[in-house]
JSON list of C-alpha atoms in Angstrom, two decimals:
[
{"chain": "F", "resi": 1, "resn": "UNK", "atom": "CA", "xyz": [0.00, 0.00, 0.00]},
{"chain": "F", "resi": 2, "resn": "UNK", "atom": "CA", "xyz": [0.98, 3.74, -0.55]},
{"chain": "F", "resi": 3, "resn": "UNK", "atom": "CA", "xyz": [0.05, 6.74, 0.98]},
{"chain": "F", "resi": 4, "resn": "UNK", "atom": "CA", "xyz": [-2.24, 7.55, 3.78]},
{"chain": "F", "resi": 5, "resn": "UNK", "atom": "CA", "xyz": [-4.44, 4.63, 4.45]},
{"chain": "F", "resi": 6, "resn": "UNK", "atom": "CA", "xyz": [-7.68, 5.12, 6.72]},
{"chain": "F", "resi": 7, "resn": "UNK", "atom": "CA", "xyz": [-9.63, 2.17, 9.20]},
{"chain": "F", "resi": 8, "resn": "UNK", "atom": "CA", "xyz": [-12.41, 2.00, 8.84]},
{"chain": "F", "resi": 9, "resn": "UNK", "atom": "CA", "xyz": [-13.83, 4.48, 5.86]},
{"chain": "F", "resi": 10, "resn": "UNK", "atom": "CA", "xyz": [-17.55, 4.72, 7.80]},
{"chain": "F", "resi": 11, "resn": "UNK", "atom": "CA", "xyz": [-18.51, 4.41, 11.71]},
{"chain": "F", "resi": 12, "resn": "UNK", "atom": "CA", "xyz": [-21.62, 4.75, 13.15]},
{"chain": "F", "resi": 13, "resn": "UNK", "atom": "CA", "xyz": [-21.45, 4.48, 16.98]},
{"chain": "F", "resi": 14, "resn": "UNK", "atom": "CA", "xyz": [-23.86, 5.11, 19.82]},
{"chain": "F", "resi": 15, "resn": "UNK", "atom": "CA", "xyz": [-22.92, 7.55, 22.33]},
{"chain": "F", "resi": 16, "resn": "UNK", "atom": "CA", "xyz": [-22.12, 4.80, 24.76]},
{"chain": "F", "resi": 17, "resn": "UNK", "atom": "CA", "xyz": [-19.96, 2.77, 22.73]},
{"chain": "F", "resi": 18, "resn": "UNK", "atom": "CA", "xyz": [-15.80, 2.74, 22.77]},
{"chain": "F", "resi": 19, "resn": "UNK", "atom": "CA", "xyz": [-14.22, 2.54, 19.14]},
{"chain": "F", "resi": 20, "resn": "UNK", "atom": "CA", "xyz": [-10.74, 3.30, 17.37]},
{"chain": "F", "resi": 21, "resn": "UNK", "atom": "CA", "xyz": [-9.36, 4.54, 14.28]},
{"chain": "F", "resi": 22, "resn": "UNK", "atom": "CA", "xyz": [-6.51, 4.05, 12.51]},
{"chain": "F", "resi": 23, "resn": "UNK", "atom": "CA", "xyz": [-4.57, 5.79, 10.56]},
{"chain": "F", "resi": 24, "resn": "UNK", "atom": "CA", "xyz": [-0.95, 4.30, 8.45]},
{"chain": "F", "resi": 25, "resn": "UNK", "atom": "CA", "xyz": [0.91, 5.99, 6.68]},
{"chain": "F", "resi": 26, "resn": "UNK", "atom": "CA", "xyz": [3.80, 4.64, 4.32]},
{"chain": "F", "resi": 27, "resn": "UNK", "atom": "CA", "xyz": [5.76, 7.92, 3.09]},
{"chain": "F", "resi": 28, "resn": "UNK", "atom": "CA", "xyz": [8.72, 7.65, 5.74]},
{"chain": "F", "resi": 29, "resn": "UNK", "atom": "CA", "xyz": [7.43, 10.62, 7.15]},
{"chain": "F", "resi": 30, "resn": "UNK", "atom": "CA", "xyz": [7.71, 11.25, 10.68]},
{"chain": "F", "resi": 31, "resn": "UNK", "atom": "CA", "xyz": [4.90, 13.60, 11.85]},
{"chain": "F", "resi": 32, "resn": "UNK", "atom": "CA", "xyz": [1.00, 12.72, 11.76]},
{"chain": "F", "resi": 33, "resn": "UNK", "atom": "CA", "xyz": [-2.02, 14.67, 12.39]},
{"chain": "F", "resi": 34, "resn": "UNK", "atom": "CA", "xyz": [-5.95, 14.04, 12.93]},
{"chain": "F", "resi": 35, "resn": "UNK", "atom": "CA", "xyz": [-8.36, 16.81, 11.71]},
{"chain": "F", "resi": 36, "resn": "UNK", "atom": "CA", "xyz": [-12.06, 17.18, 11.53]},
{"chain": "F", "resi": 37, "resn": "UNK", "atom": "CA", "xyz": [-14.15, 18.18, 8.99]},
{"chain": "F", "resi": 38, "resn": "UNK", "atom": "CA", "xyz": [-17.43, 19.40, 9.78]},
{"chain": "F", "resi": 39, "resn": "UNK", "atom": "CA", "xyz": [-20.37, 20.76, 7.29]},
{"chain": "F", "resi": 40, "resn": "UNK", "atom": "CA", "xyz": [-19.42, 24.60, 5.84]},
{"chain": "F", "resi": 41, "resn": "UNK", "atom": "CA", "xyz": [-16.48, 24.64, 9.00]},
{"chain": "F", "resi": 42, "resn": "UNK", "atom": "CA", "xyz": [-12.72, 25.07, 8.18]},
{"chain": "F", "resi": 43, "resn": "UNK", "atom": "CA", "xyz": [-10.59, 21.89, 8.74]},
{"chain": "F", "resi": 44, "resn": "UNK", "atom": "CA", "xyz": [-9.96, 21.90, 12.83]},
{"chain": "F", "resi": 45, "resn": "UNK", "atom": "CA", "xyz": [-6.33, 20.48, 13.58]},
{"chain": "F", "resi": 46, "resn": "UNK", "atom": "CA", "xyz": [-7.20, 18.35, 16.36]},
{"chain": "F", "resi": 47, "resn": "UNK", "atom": "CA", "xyz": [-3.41, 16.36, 17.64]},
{"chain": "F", "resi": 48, "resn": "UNK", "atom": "CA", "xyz": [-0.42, 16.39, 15.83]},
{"chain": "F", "resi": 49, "resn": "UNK", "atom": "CA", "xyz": [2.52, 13.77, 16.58]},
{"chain": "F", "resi": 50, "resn": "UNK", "atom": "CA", "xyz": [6.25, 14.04, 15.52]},
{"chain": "F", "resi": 51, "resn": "UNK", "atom": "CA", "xyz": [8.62, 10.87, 16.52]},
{"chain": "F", "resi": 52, "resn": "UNK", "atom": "CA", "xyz": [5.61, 9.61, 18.73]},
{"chain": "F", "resi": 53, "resn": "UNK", "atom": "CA", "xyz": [5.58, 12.31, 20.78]},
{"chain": "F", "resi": 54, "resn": "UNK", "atom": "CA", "xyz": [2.40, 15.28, 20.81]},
{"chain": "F", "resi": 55, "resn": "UNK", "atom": "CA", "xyz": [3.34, 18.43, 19.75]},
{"chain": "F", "resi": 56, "resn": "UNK", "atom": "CA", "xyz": [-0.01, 19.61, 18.96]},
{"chain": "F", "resi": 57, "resn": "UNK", "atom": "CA", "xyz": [-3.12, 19.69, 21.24]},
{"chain": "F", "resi": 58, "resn": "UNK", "atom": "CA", "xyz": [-5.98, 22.30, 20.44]},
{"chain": "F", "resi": 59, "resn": "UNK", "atom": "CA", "xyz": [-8.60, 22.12, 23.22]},
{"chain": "F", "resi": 60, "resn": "UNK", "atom": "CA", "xyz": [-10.05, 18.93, 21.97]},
{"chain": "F", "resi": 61, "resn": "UNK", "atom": "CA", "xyz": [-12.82, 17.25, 24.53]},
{"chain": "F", "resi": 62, "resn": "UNK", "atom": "CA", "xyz": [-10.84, 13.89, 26.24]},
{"chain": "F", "resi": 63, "resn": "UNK", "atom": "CA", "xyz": [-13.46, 11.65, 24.99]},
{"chain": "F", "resi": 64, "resn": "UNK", "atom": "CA", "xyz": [-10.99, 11.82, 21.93]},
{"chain": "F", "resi": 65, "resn": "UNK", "atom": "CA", "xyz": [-7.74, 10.16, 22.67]},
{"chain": "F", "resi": 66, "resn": "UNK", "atom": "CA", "xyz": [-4.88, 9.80, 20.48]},
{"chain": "F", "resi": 67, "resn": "UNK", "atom": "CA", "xyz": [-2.51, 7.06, 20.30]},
{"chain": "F", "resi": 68, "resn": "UNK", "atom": "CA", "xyz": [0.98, 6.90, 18.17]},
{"chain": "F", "resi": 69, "resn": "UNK", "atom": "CA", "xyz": [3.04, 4.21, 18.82]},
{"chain": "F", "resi": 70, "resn": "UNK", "atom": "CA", "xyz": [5.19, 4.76, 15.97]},
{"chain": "F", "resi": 71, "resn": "UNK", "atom": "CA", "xyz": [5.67, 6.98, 13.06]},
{"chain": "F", "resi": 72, "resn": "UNK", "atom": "CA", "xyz": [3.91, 4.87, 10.84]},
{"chain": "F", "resi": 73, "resn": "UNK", "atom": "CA", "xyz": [0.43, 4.53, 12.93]},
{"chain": "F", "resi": 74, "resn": "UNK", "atom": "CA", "xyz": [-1.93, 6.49, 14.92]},
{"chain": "F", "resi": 75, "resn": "UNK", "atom": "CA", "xyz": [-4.76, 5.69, 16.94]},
{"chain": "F", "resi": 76, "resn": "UNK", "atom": "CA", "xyz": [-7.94, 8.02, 17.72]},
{"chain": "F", "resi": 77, "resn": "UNK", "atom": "CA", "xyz": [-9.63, 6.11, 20.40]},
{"chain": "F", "resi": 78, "resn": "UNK", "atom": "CA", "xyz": [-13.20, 7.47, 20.85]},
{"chain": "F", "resi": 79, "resn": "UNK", "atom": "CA", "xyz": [-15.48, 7.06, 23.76]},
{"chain": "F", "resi": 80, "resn": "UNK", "atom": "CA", "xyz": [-18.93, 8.75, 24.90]},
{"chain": "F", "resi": 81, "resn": "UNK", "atom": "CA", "xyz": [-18.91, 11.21, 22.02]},
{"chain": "F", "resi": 82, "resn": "UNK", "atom": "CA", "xyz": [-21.79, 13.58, 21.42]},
{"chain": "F", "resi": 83, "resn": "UNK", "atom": "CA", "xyz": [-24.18, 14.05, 18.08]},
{"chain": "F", "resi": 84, "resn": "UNK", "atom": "CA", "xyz": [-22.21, 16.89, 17.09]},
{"chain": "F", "resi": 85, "resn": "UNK", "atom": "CA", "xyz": [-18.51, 14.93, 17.00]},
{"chain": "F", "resi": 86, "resn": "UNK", "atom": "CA", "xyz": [-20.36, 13.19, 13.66]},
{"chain": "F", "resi": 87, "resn": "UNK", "atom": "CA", "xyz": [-17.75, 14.27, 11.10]},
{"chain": "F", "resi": 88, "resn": "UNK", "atom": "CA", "xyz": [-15.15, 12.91, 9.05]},
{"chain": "F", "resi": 89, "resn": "UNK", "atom": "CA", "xyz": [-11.75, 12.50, 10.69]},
{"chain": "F", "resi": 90, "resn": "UNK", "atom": "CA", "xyz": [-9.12, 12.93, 8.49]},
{"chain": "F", "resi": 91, "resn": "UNK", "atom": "CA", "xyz": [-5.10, 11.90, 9.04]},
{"chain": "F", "resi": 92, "resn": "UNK", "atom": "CA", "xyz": [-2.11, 13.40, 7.17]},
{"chain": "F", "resi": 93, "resn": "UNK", "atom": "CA", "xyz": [1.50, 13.00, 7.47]},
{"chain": "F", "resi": 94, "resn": "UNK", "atom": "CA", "xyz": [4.22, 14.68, 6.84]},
{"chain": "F", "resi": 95, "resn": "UNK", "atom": "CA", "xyz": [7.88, 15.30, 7.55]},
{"chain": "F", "resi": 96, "resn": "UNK", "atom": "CA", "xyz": [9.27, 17.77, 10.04]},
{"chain": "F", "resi": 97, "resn": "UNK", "atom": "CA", "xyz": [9.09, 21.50, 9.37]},
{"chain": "F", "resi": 98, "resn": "UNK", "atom": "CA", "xyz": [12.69, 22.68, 7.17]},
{"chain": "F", "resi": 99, "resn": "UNK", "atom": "CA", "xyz": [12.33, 19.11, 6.04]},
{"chain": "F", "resi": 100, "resn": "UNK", "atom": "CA", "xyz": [9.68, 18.48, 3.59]},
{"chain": "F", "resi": 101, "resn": "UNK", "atom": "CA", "xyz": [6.79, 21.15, 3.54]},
{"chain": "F", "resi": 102, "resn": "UNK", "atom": "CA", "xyz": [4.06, 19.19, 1.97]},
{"chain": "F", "resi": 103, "resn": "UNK", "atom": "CA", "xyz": [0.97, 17.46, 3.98]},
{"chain": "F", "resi": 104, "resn": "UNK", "atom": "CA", "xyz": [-0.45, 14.23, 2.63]},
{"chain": "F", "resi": 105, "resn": "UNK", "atom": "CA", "xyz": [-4.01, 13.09, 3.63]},
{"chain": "F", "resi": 106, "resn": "UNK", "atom": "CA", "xyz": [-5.98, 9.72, 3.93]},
{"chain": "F", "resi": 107, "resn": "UNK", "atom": "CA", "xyz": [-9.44, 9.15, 2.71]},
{"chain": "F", "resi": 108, "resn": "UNK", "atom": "CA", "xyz": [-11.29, 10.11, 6.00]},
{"chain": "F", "resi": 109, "resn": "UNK", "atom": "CA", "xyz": [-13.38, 8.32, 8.35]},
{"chain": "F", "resi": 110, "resn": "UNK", "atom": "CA", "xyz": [-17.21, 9.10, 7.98]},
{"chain": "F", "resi": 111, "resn": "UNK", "atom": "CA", "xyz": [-18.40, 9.01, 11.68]},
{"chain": "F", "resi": 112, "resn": "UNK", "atom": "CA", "xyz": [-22.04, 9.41, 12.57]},
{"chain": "F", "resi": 113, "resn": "UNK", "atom": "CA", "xyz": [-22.83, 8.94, 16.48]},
{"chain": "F", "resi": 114, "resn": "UNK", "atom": "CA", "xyz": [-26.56, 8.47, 17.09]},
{"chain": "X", "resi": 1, "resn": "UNK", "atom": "CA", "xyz": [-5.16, 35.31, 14.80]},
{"chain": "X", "resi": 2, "resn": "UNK", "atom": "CA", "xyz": [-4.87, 33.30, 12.17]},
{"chain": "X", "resi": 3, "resn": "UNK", "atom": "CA", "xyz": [-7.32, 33.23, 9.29]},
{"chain": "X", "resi": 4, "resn": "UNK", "atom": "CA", "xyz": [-7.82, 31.76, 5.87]},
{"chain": "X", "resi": 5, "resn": "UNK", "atom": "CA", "xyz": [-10.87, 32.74, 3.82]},
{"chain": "X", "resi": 6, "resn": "UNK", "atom": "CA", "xyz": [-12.23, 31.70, 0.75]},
{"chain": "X", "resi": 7, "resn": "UNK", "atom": "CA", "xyz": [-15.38, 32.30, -1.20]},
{"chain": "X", "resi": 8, "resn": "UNK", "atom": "CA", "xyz": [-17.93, 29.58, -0.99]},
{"chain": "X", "resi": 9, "resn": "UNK", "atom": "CA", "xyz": [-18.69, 29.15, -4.21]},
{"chain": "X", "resi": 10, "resn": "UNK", "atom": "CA", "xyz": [-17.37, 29.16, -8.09]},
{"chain": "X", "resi": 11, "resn": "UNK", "atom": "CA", "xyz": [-19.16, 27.98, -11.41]},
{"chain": "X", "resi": 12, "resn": "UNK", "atom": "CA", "xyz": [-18.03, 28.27, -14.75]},
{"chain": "X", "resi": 13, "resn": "UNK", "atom": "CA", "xyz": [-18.34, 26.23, -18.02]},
{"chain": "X", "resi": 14, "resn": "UNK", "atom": "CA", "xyz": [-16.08, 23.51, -19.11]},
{"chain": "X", "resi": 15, "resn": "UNK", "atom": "CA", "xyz": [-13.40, 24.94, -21.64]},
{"chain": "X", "resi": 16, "resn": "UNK", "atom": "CA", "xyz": [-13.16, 28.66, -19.44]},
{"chain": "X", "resi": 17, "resn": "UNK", "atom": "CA", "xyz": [-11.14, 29.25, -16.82]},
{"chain": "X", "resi": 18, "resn": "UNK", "atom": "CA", "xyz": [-11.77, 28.79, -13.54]},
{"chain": "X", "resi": 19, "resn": "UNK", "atom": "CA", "xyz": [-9.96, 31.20, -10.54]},
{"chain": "X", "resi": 20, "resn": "UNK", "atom": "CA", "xyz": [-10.08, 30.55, -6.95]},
{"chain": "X", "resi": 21, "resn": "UNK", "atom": "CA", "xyz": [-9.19, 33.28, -4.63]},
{"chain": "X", "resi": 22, "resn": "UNK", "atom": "CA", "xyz": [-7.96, 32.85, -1.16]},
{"chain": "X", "resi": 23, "resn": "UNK", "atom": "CA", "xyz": [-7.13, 35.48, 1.75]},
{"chain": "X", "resi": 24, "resn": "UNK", "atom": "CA", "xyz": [-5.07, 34.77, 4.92]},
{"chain": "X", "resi": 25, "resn": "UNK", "atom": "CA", "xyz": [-4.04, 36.90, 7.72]},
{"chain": "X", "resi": 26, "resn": "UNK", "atom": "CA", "xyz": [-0.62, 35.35, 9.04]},
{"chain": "X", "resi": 27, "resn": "UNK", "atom": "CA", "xyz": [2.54, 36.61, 7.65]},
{"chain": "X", "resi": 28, "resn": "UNK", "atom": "CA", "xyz": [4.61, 34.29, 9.06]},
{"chain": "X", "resi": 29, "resn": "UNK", "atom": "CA", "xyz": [3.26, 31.45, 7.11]},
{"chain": "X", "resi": 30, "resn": "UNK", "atom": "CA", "xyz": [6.23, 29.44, 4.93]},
{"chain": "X", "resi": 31, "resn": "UNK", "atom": "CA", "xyz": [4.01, 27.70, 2.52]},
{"chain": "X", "resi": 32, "resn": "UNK", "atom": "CA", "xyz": [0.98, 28.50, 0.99]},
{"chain": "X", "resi": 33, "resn": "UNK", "atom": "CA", "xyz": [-1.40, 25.20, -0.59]},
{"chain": "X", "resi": 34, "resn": "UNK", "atom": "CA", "xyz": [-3.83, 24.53, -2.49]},
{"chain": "X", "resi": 35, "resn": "UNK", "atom": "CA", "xyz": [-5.94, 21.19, -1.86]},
{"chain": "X", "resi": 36, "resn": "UNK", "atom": "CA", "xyz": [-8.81, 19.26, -3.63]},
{"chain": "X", "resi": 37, "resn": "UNK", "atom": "CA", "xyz": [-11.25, 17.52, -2.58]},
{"chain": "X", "resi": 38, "resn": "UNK", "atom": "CA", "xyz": [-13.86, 15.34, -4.35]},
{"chain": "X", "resi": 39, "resn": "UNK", "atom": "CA", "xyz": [-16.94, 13.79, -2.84]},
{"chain": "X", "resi": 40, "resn": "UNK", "atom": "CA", "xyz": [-15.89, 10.77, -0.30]},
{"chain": "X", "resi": 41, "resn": "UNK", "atom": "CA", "xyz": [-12.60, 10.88, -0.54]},
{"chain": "X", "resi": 42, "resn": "UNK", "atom": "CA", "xyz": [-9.83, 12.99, 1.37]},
{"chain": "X", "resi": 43, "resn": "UNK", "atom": "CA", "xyz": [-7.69, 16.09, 0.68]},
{"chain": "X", "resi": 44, "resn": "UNK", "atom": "CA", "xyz": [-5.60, 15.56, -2.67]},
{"chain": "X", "resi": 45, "resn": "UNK", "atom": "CA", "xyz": [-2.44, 18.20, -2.21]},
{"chain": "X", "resi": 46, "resn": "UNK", "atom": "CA", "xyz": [-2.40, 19.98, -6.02]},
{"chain": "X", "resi": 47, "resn": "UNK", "atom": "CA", "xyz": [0.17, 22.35, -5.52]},
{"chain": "X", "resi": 48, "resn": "UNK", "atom": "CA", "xyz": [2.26, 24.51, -3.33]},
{"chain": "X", "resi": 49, "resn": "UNK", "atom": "CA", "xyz": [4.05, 27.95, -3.21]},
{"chain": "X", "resi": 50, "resn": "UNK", "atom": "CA", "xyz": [6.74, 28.69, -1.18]},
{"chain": "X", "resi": 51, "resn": "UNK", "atom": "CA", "xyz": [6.43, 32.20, 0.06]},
{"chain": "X", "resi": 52, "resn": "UNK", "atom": "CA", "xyz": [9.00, 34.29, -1.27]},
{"chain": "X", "resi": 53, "resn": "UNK", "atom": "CA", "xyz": [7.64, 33.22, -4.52]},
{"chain": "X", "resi": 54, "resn": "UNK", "atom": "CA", "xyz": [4.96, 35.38, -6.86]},
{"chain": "X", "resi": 55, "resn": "UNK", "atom": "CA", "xyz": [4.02, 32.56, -8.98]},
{"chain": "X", "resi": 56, "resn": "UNK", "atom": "CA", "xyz": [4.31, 29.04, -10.11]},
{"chain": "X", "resi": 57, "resn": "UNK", "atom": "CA", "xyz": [3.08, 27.37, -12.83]},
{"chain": "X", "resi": 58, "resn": "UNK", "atom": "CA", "xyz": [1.79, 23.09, -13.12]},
{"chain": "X", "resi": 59, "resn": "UNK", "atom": "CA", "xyz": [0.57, 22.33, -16.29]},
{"chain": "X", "resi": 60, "resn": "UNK", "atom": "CA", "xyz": [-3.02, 23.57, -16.46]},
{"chain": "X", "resi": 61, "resn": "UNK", "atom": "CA", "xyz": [-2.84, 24.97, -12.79]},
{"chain": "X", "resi": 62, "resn": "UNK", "atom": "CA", "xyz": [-1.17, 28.63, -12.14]},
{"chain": "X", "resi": 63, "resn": "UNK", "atom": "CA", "xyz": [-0.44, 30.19, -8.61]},
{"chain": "X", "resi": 64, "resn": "UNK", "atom": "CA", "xyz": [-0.44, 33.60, -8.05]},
{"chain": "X", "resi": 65, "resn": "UNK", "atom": "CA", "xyz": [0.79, 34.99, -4.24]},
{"chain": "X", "resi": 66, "resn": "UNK", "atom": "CA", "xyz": [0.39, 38.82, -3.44]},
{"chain": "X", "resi": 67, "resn": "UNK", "atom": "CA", "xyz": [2.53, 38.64, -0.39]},
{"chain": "X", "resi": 68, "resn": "UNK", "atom": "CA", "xyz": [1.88, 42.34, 0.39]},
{"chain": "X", "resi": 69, "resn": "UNK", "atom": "CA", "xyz": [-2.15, 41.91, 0.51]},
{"chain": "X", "resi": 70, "resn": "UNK", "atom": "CA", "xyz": [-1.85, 38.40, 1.56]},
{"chain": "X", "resi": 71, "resn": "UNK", "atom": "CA", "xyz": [-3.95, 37.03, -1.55]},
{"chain": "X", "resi": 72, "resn": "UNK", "atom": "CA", "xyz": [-3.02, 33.71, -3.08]},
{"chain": "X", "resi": 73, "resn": "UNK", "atom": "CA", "xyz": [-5.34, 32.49, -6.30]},
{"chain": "X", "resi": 74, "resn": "UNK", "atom": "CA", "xyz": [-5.69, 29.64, -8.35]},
{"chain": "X", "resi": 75, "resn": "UNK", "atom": "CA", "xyz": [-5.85, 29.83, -11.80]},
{"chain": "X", "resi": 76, "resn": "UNK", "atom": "CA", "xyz": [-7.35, 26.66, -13.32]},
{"chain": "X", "resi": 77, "resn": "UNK", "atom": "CA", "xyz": [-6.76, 26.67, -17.43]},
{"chain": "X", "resi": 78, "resn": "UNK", "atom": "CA", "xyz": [-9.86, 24.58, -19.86]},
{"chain": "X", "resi": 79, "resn": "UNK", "atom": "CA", "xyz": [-11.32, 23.65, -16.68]},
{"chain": "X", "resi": 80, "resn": "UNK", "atom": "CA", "xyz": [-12.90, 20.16, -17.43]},
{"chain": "X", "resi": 81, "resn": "UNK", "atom": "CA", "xyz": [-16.03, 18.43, -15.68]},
{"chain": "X", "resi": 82, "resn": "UNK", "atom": "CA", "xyz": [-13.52, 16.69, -13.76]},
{"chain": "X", "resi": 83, "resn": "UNK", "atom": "CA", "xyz": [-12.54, 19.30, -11.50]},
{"chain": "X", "resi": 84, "resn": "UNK", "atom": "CA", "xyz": [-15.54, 19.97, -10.18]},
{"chain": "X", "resi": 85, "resn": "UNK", "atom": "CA", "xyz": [-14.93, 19.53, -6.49]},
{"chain": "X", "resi": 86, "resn": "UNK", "atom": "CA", "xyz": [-13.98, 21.63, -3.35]},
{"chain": "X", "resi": 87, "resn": "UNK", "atom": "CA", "xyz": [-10.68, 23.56, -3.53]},
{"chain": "X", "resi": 88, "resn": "UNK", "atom": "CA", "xyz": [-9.02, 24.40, -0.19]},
{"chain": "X", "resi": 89, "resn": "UNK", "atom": "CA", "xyz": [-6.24, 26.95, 0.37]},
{"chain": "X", "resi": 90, "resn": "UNK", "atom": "CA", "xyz": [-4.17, 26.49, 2.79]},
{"chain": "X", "resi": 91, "resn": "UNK", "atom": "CA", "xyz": [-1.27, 27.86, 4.79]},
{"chain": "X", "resi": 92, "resn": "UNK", "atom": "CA", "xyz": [1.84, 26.51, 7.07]},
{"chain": "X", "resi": 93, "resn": "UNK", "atom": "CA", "xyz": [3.09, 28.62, 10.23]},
{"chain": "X", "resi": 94, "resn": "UNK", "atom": "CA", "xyz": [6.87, 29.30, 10.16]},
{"chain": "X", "resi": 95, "resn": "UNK", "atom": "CA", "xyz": [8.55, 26.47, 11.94]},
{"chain": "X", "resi": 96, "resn": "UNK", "atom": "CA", "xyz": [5.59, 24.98, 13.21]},
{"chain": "X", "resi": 97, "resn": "UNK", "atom": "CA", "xyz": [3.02, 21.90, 12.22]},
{"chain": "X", "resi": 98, "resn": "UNK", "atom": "CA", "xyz": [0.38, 23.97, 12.05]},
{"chain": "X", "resi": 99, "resn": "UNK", "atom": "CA", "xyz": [-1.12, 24.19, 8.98]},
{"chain": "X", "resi": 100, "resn": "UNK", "atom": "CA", "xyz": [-4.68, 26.60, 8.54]},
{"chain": "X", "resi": 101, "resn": "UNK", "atom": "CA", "xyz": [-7.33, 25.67, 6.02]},
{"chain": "X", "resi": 102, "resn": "UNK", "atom": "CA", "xyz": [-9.88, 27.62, 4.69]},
{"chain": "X", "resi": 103, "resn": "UNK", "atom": "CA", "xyz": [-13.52, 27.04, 4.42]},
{"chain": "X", "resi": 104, "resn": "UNK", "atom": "CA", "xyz": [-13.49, 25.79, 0.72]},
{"chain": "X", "resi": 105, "resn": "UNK", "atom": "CA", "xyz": [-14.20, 27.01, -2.77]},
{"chain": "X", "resi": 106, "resn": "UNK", "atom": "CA", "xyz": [-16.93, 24.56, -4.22]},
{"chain": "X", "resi": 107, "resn": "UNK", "atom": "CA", "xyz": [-16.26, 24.55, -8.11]},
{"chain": "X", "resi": 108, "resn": "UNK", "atom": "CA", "xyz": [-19.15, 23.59, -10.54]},
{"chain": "X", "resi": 109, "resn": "UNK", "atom": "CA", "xyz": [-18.13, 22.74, -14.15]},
{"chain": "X", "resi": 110, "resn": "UNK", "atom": "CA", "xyz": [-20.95, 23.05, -16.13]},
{"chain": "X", "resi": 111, "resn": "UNK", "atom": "CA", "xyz": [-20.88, 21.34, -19.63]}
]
């Protein structure tokens, strides 16, 4: 596989349920992101990682929890979420600023929580 | 803070040419993007300026950055039915990962 690869492409949860997704990316880059895309909103960053470690965190609720256990994969982990977190999640990866400038995005997740 | 606008939407008629406009507020931003995206499917990078740059030029696509009024456009030449989608502009902080989107540009080709 190339590029940005997203698990699963659709998720519908209730707002009791505990799920995960994954993101894997196979560019050798070393930083990863998760964004959300809501209905006429900009693109929210949500986490980004570099070398495993977070160096992005904008005020996002803690029923979202990220997970990167390498530079290749990252975890959201999702848990009591609300009607309004229905959105699609999107990854990217890319290298490390002054290394490579460009972003590179999966397909998205399509969540709907009911 | 940091901003990115766009005009919501764009139509024009397969064979004219189509250009998207984009205004951001940070000047400290590196890059500047441009990103489509069709229906189901994720943001597909087109092309990138780097900003001490006023243009660049990719085959039918042409990028034009006012650095002064902070305006970027793209210029898309015989626009086809195919690009018919929504057209992000982005931009990257210096020396950070944050990157700002806009809202969108939905493009309608109309044959």
């Amino acid at each position: 596989e190339t590029g940005v690869t997203q698990t699963p492409r659709h998720l519908v949860m209730g707002m009791t349920n505990k799920k995960s997704l994954k993101c894997e990316q196979h560019l050798g880059h070393n930083a990863m992101y998760w964004y959300k895309q809501s209905a006429k909103k900009p693109l929210e960053l949500m986490f980004v990682y570099s070398l495993e470690e977070r160096v992005e965190n904008n005020s996002v609720p803690s029923r979202f929890s990220p997970e990167c256990p390498n530079s290749s994969h990252l975890f959201l982990h999702l848990h009591t979420l609300q009607p309004e977190d229905s959105a699609l999640y999107l990854c990217a990866s890319s290298h490390a600023p002054g290394v490579g400038e460009t972003q590179y995005f999966g397909p998205g997740t399509r969540l709907l929580v009911l | 803070g940091e901003d990115v606008e766009q005009s919501l939407f764009l139509s024009v008629r397969e064979g004219d040419s189509s250009v998207i406009n984009c205004t951001y507020t940070d000047s400290s931003s590196t890059y500047l993007y441009w990103y489509k995206q069709e229906p189901g499917a994720g943001l597909q990078l087109l092309t990138y300026i780097f900003s001490n740059m006023d243009m660049k030029q990719d085959q039918r696509l042409t990028v034009l950055l006012n650095k002064k009024d902070k305006h970027l456009s793209l210029r898309i030449a015989d626009t086809q039915t195919g690009d018919s989608a929504i057209y992000f502009c982005a931009e990257r902080i210096e020396g950070t990962y944050k990157y700002i989107f806009g809202t969108g540009t939905r493009l309608k080709v109309l044959a």
